[in-house]
PDB file of C-alpha atoms in Angstrom:
ATOM      1  CA  MET A 411     -23.973 -11.748   0.798  1.00  0.00           C
ATOM      2  CA  SER A 412     -23.617 -11.805   4.107  1.00  0.00           C
ATOM      3  CA  ARG A 413     -22.702  -8.816   5.816  1.00  0.00           C
ATOM      4  CA  LYS A 414     -18.475  -9.609   6.208  1.00  0.00           C
ATOM      5  CA  ALA A 415     -18.281 -10.633   2.503  1.00  0.00           C
ATOM      6  CA  LEU A 416     -20.274  -7.131   1.508  1.00  0.00           C
ATOM      7  CA  VAL A 417     -17.231  -5.243   3.503  1.00  0.00           C
ATOM      8  CA  PHE A 418     -14.575  -7.739   1.996  1.00  0.00           C
ATOM      9  CA  VAL A 419     -15.838  -6.983  -1.530  1.00  0.00           C
ATOM     10  CA  ALA A 420     -16.749  -3.168  -1.253  1.00  0.00           C
ATOM     11  CA  LEU A 421     -13.662  -2.558   0.360  1.00  0.00           C
ATOM     12  CA  ALA A 422     -11.895  -4.529  -1.789  1.00  0.00           C
ATOM     13  CA  THR A 423     -12.770  -3.361  -5.055  1.00  0.00           C
ATOM     14  CA  LEU A 424     -12.838   0.653  -3.926  1.00  0.00           C
ATOM     15  CA  SER A 425      -9.224   0.429  -2.783  1.00  0.00           C
ATOM     16  CA  LEU A 426      -8.359  -1.654  -5.801  1.00  0.00           C
ATOM     17  CA  GLY A 427     -10.112   0.926  -8.374  1.00  0.00           C
ATOM     18  CA  ALA A 428      -8.613   3.954  -6.713  1.00  0.00           C
ATOM     19  CA  ASP A 429      -4.909   2.185  -7.270  1.00  0.00           C
ATOM     20  CA  GLN A 430      -5.626   1.486 -10.984  1.00  0.00           C
ATOM     21  CA  LEU A 431      -7.332   4.611 -11.736  1.00  0.00           C
ATOM     22  CA  SER A 432      -4.628   6.553  -9.955  1.00  0.00           C
ATOM     23  CA  LYS A 433      -1.788   5.193 -11.703  1.00  0.00           C
ATOM     24  CA  TRP A 434      -3.558   5.413 -14.954  1.00  0.00           C
ATOM     25  CA  GLN A 435      -4.051   9.181 -14.057  1.00  0.00           C
ATOM     26  CA  VAL A 436       0.092   9.628 -13.071  1.00  0.00           C
ATOM     27  CA  ARG A 437       0.961   7.906 -16.456  1.00  0.00           C
ATOM     28  CA  GLU A 438      -1.256   9.622 -18.687  1.00  0.00           C
ATOM     29  CA  HIS A 439      -0.640  13.393 -17.713  1.00  0.00           C
ATOM     30  CA  LEU A 440       2.988  13.015 -15.528  1.00  0.00           C
ATOM     31  CA  ALA A 441       6.099  12.179 -17.726  1.00  0.00           C
ATOM     32  CA  LEU A 442       8.311   9.745 -16.132  1.00  0.00           C
ATOM     33  CA  SER A 443      11.178  11.055 -13.851  1.00  0.00           C
ATOM     34  CA  VAL A 444      10.953  14.636 -15.050  1.00  0.00           C
ATOM     35  CA  GLU A 445       7.428  15.915 -13.847  1.00  0.00           C
ATOM     36  CA  ARG A 446       6.709  17.116 -10.220  1.00  0.00           C
ATOM     37  CA  VAL A 447       3.704  18.362  -8.845  1.00  0.00           C
ATOM     38  CA  GLU A 448       3.895  20.721  -5.939  1.00  0.00           C
ATOM     39  CA  VAL A 449       0.990  19.527  -3.558  1.00  0.00           C
ATOM     40  CA  ILE A 450       2.527  20.883  -0.215  1.00  0.00           C
ATOM     41  CA  PRO A 451       5.466  22.892  -0.905  1.00  0.00           C
ATOM     42  CA  GLY A 452       8.916  21.759   0.520  1.00  0.00           C
ATOM     43  CA  LEU A 453       6.627  18.458   1.941  1.00  0.00           C
ATOM     44  CA  PHE A 454       4.842  16.732  -0.568  1.00  0.00           C
ATOM     45  CA  GLN A 455       4.525  15.730  -4.061  1.00  0.00           C
ATOM     46  CA  LEU A 456       3.111  14.208  -7.267  1.00  0.00           C
ATOM     47  CA  VAL A 457       5.834  12.425  -9.249  1.00  0.00           C
ATOM     48  CA  HIS A 458       6.037   9.674 -11.817  1.00  0.00           C
ATOM     49  CA  VAL A 459       8.186   6.945 -10.819  1.00  0.00           C
ATOM     50  CA  GLU A 460       8.259   3.195 -11.959  1.00  0.00           C
ATOM     51  CA  ASN A 461       9.614   0.737  -9.532  1.00  0.00           C
ATOM     52  CA  THR A 462      11.131  -2.768 -11.378  1.00  0.00           C
ATOM     53  CA  GLY A 463      11.884  -3.650  -7.375  1.00  0.00           C
ATOM     54  CA  ALA A 464      10.162  -4.407  -4.552  1.00  0.00           C
ATOM     55  CA  ALA A 465       9.708  -2.509  -1.300  1.00  0.00           C
ATOM     56  CA  PHE A 466      12.129   0.555  -1.480  1.00  0.00           C
ATOM     57  CA  GLY A 467      13.218  -1.084  -5.108  1.00  0.00           C
ATOM     58  CA  LEU A 468      14.752  -4.013  -3.225  1.00  0.00           C
ATOM     59  CA  LEU A 469      15.973  -6.495  -6.206  1.00  0.00           C
ATOM     60  CA  SER A 470      15.232  -4.433  -8.580  1.00  0.00           C
ATOM     61  CA  GLY A 471      17.475  -5.247 -11.630  1.00  0.00           C
ATOM     62  CA  TRP A 472      17.712  -8.967 -10.977  1.00  0.00           C
ATOM     63  CA  GLU A 473      16.305 -10.600 -14.097  1.00  0.00           C
ATOM     64  CA  HIS A 474      14.135 -12.991 -12.091  1.00  0.00           C
ATOM     65  CA  ALA A 475      12.593 -11.081  -9.646  1.00  0.00           C
ATOM     66  CA  MET A 476       9.392 -10.784 -11.335  1.00  0.00           C
ATOM     67  CA  TRP A 477       8.951 -14.197 -10.571  1.00  0.00           C
ATOM     68  CA  LEU A 478       9.663 -13.971  -6.931  1.00  0.00           C
ATOM     69  CA  PHE A 479       6.769 -11.536  -6.750  1.00  0.00           C
ATOM     70  CA  ALA A 480       4.529 -13.611  -8.562  1.00  0.00           C
ATOM     71  CA  LEU A 481       4.841 -16.055  -6.167  1.00  0.00           C
ATOM     72  CA  PHE A 482       4.736 -14.332  -3.473  1.00  0.00           C
ATOM     73  CA  THR A 483       1.908 -12.273  -4.259  1.00  0.00           C
ATOM     74  CA  LEU A 484      -0.162 -15.571  -5.392  1.00  0.00           C
ATOM     75  CA  ALA A 485       1.312 -16.675  -1.677  1.00  0.00           C
ATOM     76  CA  ALA A 486      -0.199 -13.932  -0.124  1.00  0.00           C
ATOM     77  CA  LEU A 487      -3.426 -14.073  -1.395  1.00  0.00           C
ATOM     78  CA  GLY A 488      -3.891 -17.779  -0.822  1.00  0.00           C
ATOM     79  CA  VAL A 489      -2.952 -16.587   3.140  1.00  0.00           C
ATOM     80  CA  LEU A 490      -5.364 -13.676   2.988  1.00  0.00           C
ATOM     81  CA  VAL A 491      -8.138 -15.808   1.488  1.00  0.00           C
ATOM     82  CA  SER A 492      -7.674 -18.366   4.272  1.00  0.00           C
ATOM     83  CA  LEU A 493      -7.758 -15.988   7.020  1.00  0.00           C
ATOM     84  CA  TYR A 494     -10.591 -14.011   5.673  1.00  0.00           C
ATOM     85  CA  ARG A 495     -12.612 -17.516   5.831  1.00  0.00           C
ATOM     86  CA  GLU A 496     -11.846 -17.981   9.252  1.00  0.00           C
ATOM     87  CA  CYS A 497     -13.554 -14.607  10.272  1.00  0.00           C
ATOM     88  CA  PRO A 498     -16.442 -15.157  11.847  1.00  0.00           C
ATOM     89  CA  PRO A 499     -19.652 -14.089   9.843  1.00  0.00           C
ATOM     90  CA  GLU A 500     -19.702 -10.809  12.160  1.00  0.00           C
ATOM     91  CA  ALA A 501     -16.810  -9.625  11.616  1.00  0.00           C
ATOM     92  CA  ARG A 502     -16.339  -6.363  10.150  1.00  0.00           C
ATOM     93  CA  TRP A 503     -12.687  -4.835  11.278  1.00  0.00           C
ATOM     94  CA  THR A 504     -10.597  -7.772  10.478  1.00  0.00           C
ATOM     95  CA  PRO A 505     -12.477  -8.334   6.986  1.00  0.00           C
ATOM     96  CA  ALA A 506     -11.537  -4.740   6.156  1.00  0.00           C
ATOM     97  CA  ALA A 507      -8.072  -5.165   7.224  1.00  0.00           C
ATOM     98  CA  LEU A 508      -7.797  -8.121   4.395  1.00  0.00           C
ATOM     99  CA  ALA A 509      -9.493  -6.154   1.847  1.00  0.00           C
ATOM    100  CA  LEU A 510      -7.374  -3.681   1.988  1.00  0.00           C
ATOM    101  CA  ILE A 511      -4.127  -5.742   1.895  1.00  0.00           C
ATOM    102  CA  LEU A 512      -5.610  -8.119  -0.949  1.00  0.00           C
ATOM    103  CA  ALA A 513      -6.112  -4.890  -2.903  1.00  0.00           C
ATOM    104  CA  GLY A 514      -2.868  -3.163  -2.161  1.00  0.00           C
ATOM    105  CA  ALA A 515      -1.015  -6.957  -3.531  1.00  0.00           C
ATOM    106  CA  VAL A 516      -3.141  -7.279  -6.173  1.00  0.00           C
ATOM    107  CA  GLY A 517      -3.187  -3.373  -7.625  1.00  0.00           C
ATOM    108  CA  ASN A 518       0.607  -3.669  -7.127  1.00  0.00           C
ATOM    109  CA  GLY A 519       0.330  -7.213  -9.284  1.00  0.00           C
ATOM    110  CA  ILE A 520      -1.623  -5.841 -12.087  1.00  0.00           C
ATOM    111  CA  ASP A 521       1.496  -3.816 -12.443  1.00  0.00           C
ATOM    112  CA  ARG A 522       3.838  -5.788 -12.316  1.00  0.00           C
ATOM    113  CA  VAL A 523       2.530  -8.249 -14.979  1.00  0.00           C
ATOM    114  CA  HIS A 524       1.223  -5.502 -17.319  1.00  0.00           C
ATOM    115  CA  LYS A 525       4.580  -3.574 -17.116  1.00  0.00           C
ATOM    116  CA  GLN A 526       6.831  -5.248 -15.728  1.00  0.00           C
ATOM    117  CA  ALA A 527       7.508  -2.467 -12.690  1.00  0.00           C
ATOM    118  CA  VAL A 528       5.302  -0.824 -10.440  1.00  0.00           C
ATOM    119  CA  THR A 529       4.179   2.684 -10.803  1.00  0.00           C
ATOM    120  CA  ASP A 530       4.602   4.799  -7.806  1.00  0.00           C
ATOM    121  CA  PHE A 531       3.868   8.513  -7.752  1.00  0.00           C
ATOM    122  CA  LEU A 532       3.584   9.779  -3.974  1.00  0.00           C
ATOM    123  CA  ARG A 533       6.399  11.652  -2.525  1.00  0.00           C
ATOM    124  CA  VAL A 534       6.982  12.873   0.808  1.00  0.00           C
ATOM    125  CA  TYR A 535      10.237  14.546   1.581  1.00  0.00           C
ATOM    126  CA  VAL A 536      11.594  17.473   3.842  1.00  0.00           C
ATOM    127  CA  ASP A 537      13.145  20.966   2.110  1.00  0.00           C
ATOM    128  CA  HIS A 538      13.329  23.032   5.339  1.00  0.00           C
ATOM    129  CA  ARG A 539      17.132  23.615   5.435  1.00  0.00           C
ATOM    130  CA  ALA A 540      16.948  23.179   9.653  1.00  0.00           C
ATOM    131  CA  VAL A 541      15.010  19.953   9.250  1.00  0.00           C
ATOM    132  CA  ARG A 542      16.585  18.376   6.057  1.00  0.00           C
ATOM    133  CA  ASP A 543      20.263  18.809   7.557  1.00  0.00           C
ATOM    134  CA  PHE A 544      18.897  17.199  10.796  1.00  0.00           C
ATOM    135  CA  LEU A 545      16.961  14.514   8.946  1.00  0.00           C
ATOM    136  CA  ARG A 546      20.157  13.552   6.801  1.00  0.00           C
ATOM    137  CA  ASN A 547      22.413  13.692   9.760  1.00  0.00           C
ATOM    138  CA  THR A 548      20.728  11.501  11.848  1.00  0.00           C
ATOM    139  CA  LEU A 549      18.816   9.396   9.174  1.00  0.00           C
ATOM    140  CA  GLY A 550      20.999   9.273   6.119  1.00  0.00           C
ATOM    141  CA  ALA A 551      17.820  10.721   3.568  1.00  0.00           C
ATOM    142  CA  VAL A 552      15.294  13.618   3.457  1.00  0.00           C
ATOM    143  CA  GLU A 553      12.654  11.695   1.876  1.00  0.00           C
ATOM    144  CA  TRP A 554      10.688   8.661   2.050  1.00  0.00           C
ATOM    145  CA  PRO A 555      10.971   6.049  -0.670  1.00  0.00           C
ATOM    146  CA  SER A 556       7.924   7.044  -3.636  1.00  0.00           C
ATOM    147  CA  PHE A 557       4.785   5.086  -3.205  1.00  0.00           C
ATOM    148  CA  ASN A 558       1.255   4.300  -4.433  1.00  0.00           C
ATOM    149  CA  VAL A 559      -2.628   4.041  -3.329  1.00  0.00           C
ATOM    150  CA  ALA A 560      -1.752   0.130  -3.281  1.00  0.00           C
ATOM    151  CA  ASP A 561       0.811   0.879  -0.682  1.00  0.00           C
ATOM    152  CA  VAL A 562      -1.166   2.901   1.651  1.00  0.00           C
ATOM    153  CA  SER A 563      -3.898  -0.035   1.253  1.00  0.00           C
ATOM    154  CA  ILE A 564      -1.584  -2.808   2.402  1.00  0.00           C
ATOM    155  CA  SER A 565       0.312  -0.768   5.002  1.00  0.00           C
ATOM    156  CA  VAL A 566      -2.944   0.608   6.499  1.00  0.00           C
ATOM    157  CA  GLY A 567      -4.549  -3.139   6.739  1.00  0.00           C
ATOM    158  CA  VAL A 568      -1.369  -4.652   8.001  1.00  0.00           C
ATOM    159  CA  ALA A 569      -2.018  -1.884  11.075  1.00  0.00           C
ATOM    160  CA  MET A 570      -5.177  -2.578  10.946  1.00  0.00           C
ATOM    161  CA  PHE A 571      -4.866  -6.038  11.060  1.00  0.00           C
ATOM    162  CA  VAL A 572      -2.149  -6.201  13.642  1.00  0.00           C
ATOM    163  CA  TYR A 573      -3.841  -3.722  16.294  1.00  0.00           C
ATOM    164  CA  ALA A 574      -6.998  -6.281  15.853  1.00  0.00           C
ATOM    165  CA  GLU A 575      -5.050  -8.974  16.753  1.00  0.00           C
ATOM    166  CA  LEU A 576      -2.349  -7.634  19.878  1.00  0.00           C
ATOM    167  CA  PHE A 577      -4.900  -5.093  21.443  1.00  0.00           C
ATOM    168  CA  MET A 578      -8.285  -6.045  20.770  1.00  0.00           C
ATOM    169  CA  ARG A 579      -8.280  -9.820  21.052  1.00  0.00           C
ATOM    170  CA  ARG A 580      -5.912  -9.312  24.110  1.00  0.00           C
ATOM    171  CA  LYS A 581      -8.980  -7.872  26.309  1.00  0.00           C
ATOM    172  CA  GLY A 582     -11.547 -10.054  24.728  1.00  0.00           C
ATOM    173  CA  THR A 583     -13.216  -7.779  22.635  1.00  0.00           C
ATOM    174  CA  ALA A 584     -12.220  -7.613  18.926  1.00  0.00           C
ATOM    175  CA  PRO A 585     -13.287  -4.822  17.031  1.00  0.00           C
ATOM    176  CA  GLU A 586     -15.960  -6.600  15.341  1.00  0.00           C
ATOM    177  CA  GLU A 587     -17.691  -7.964  18.704  1.00  0.00           C
ATOM    178  CA  ALA A 588     -17.436  -4.866  20.536  1.00  0.00           C
ATOM    179  CA  PRO A 589     -21.013  -3.826  21.444  1.00  0.00           C
ATOM    180  CA  SER A 590     -22.705  -1.023  19.211  1.00  0.00           C
ATOM    181  CA  ASP A 591     -24.732   1.627  20.438  1.00  0.00           C
TER     182      ASP A 591
END
């Protein structure tokens, strides 16, 4: 197996495994929409939420949403595999980014097929009065919608991919082409 393939397969497997294991633990140990575990009081909790929509609950309740999500996921997987194949054999950074995006898409896809909803459990919020009032007045909210490991994988993967494409290639040195020590 090439180093590029090893990076891709290992990172995708680890990320997908962490996503599915964490969602299983949440479903087994936290009551849906009831229990909250304070991790950092006033800032971060573990919760159990089932999202039938896309990001931020978009299309939640639309009867054909799952078909649209399935088609979008399949199309995204096709694009990711195509981009992976275009990576040079010595590439590390871009295959890692693509592996994270793929793992996140597959992780949330498994939930949608299996349960018709995605399990979210990471809740970031602000409970300090001064900050809470400021956020409510400026942004209209004091918390970020709950999310999961798959969402983090997608976000980190996209950030890595964009960074590599915009900044590293523009300089003529992609991270995977950078000289090693």
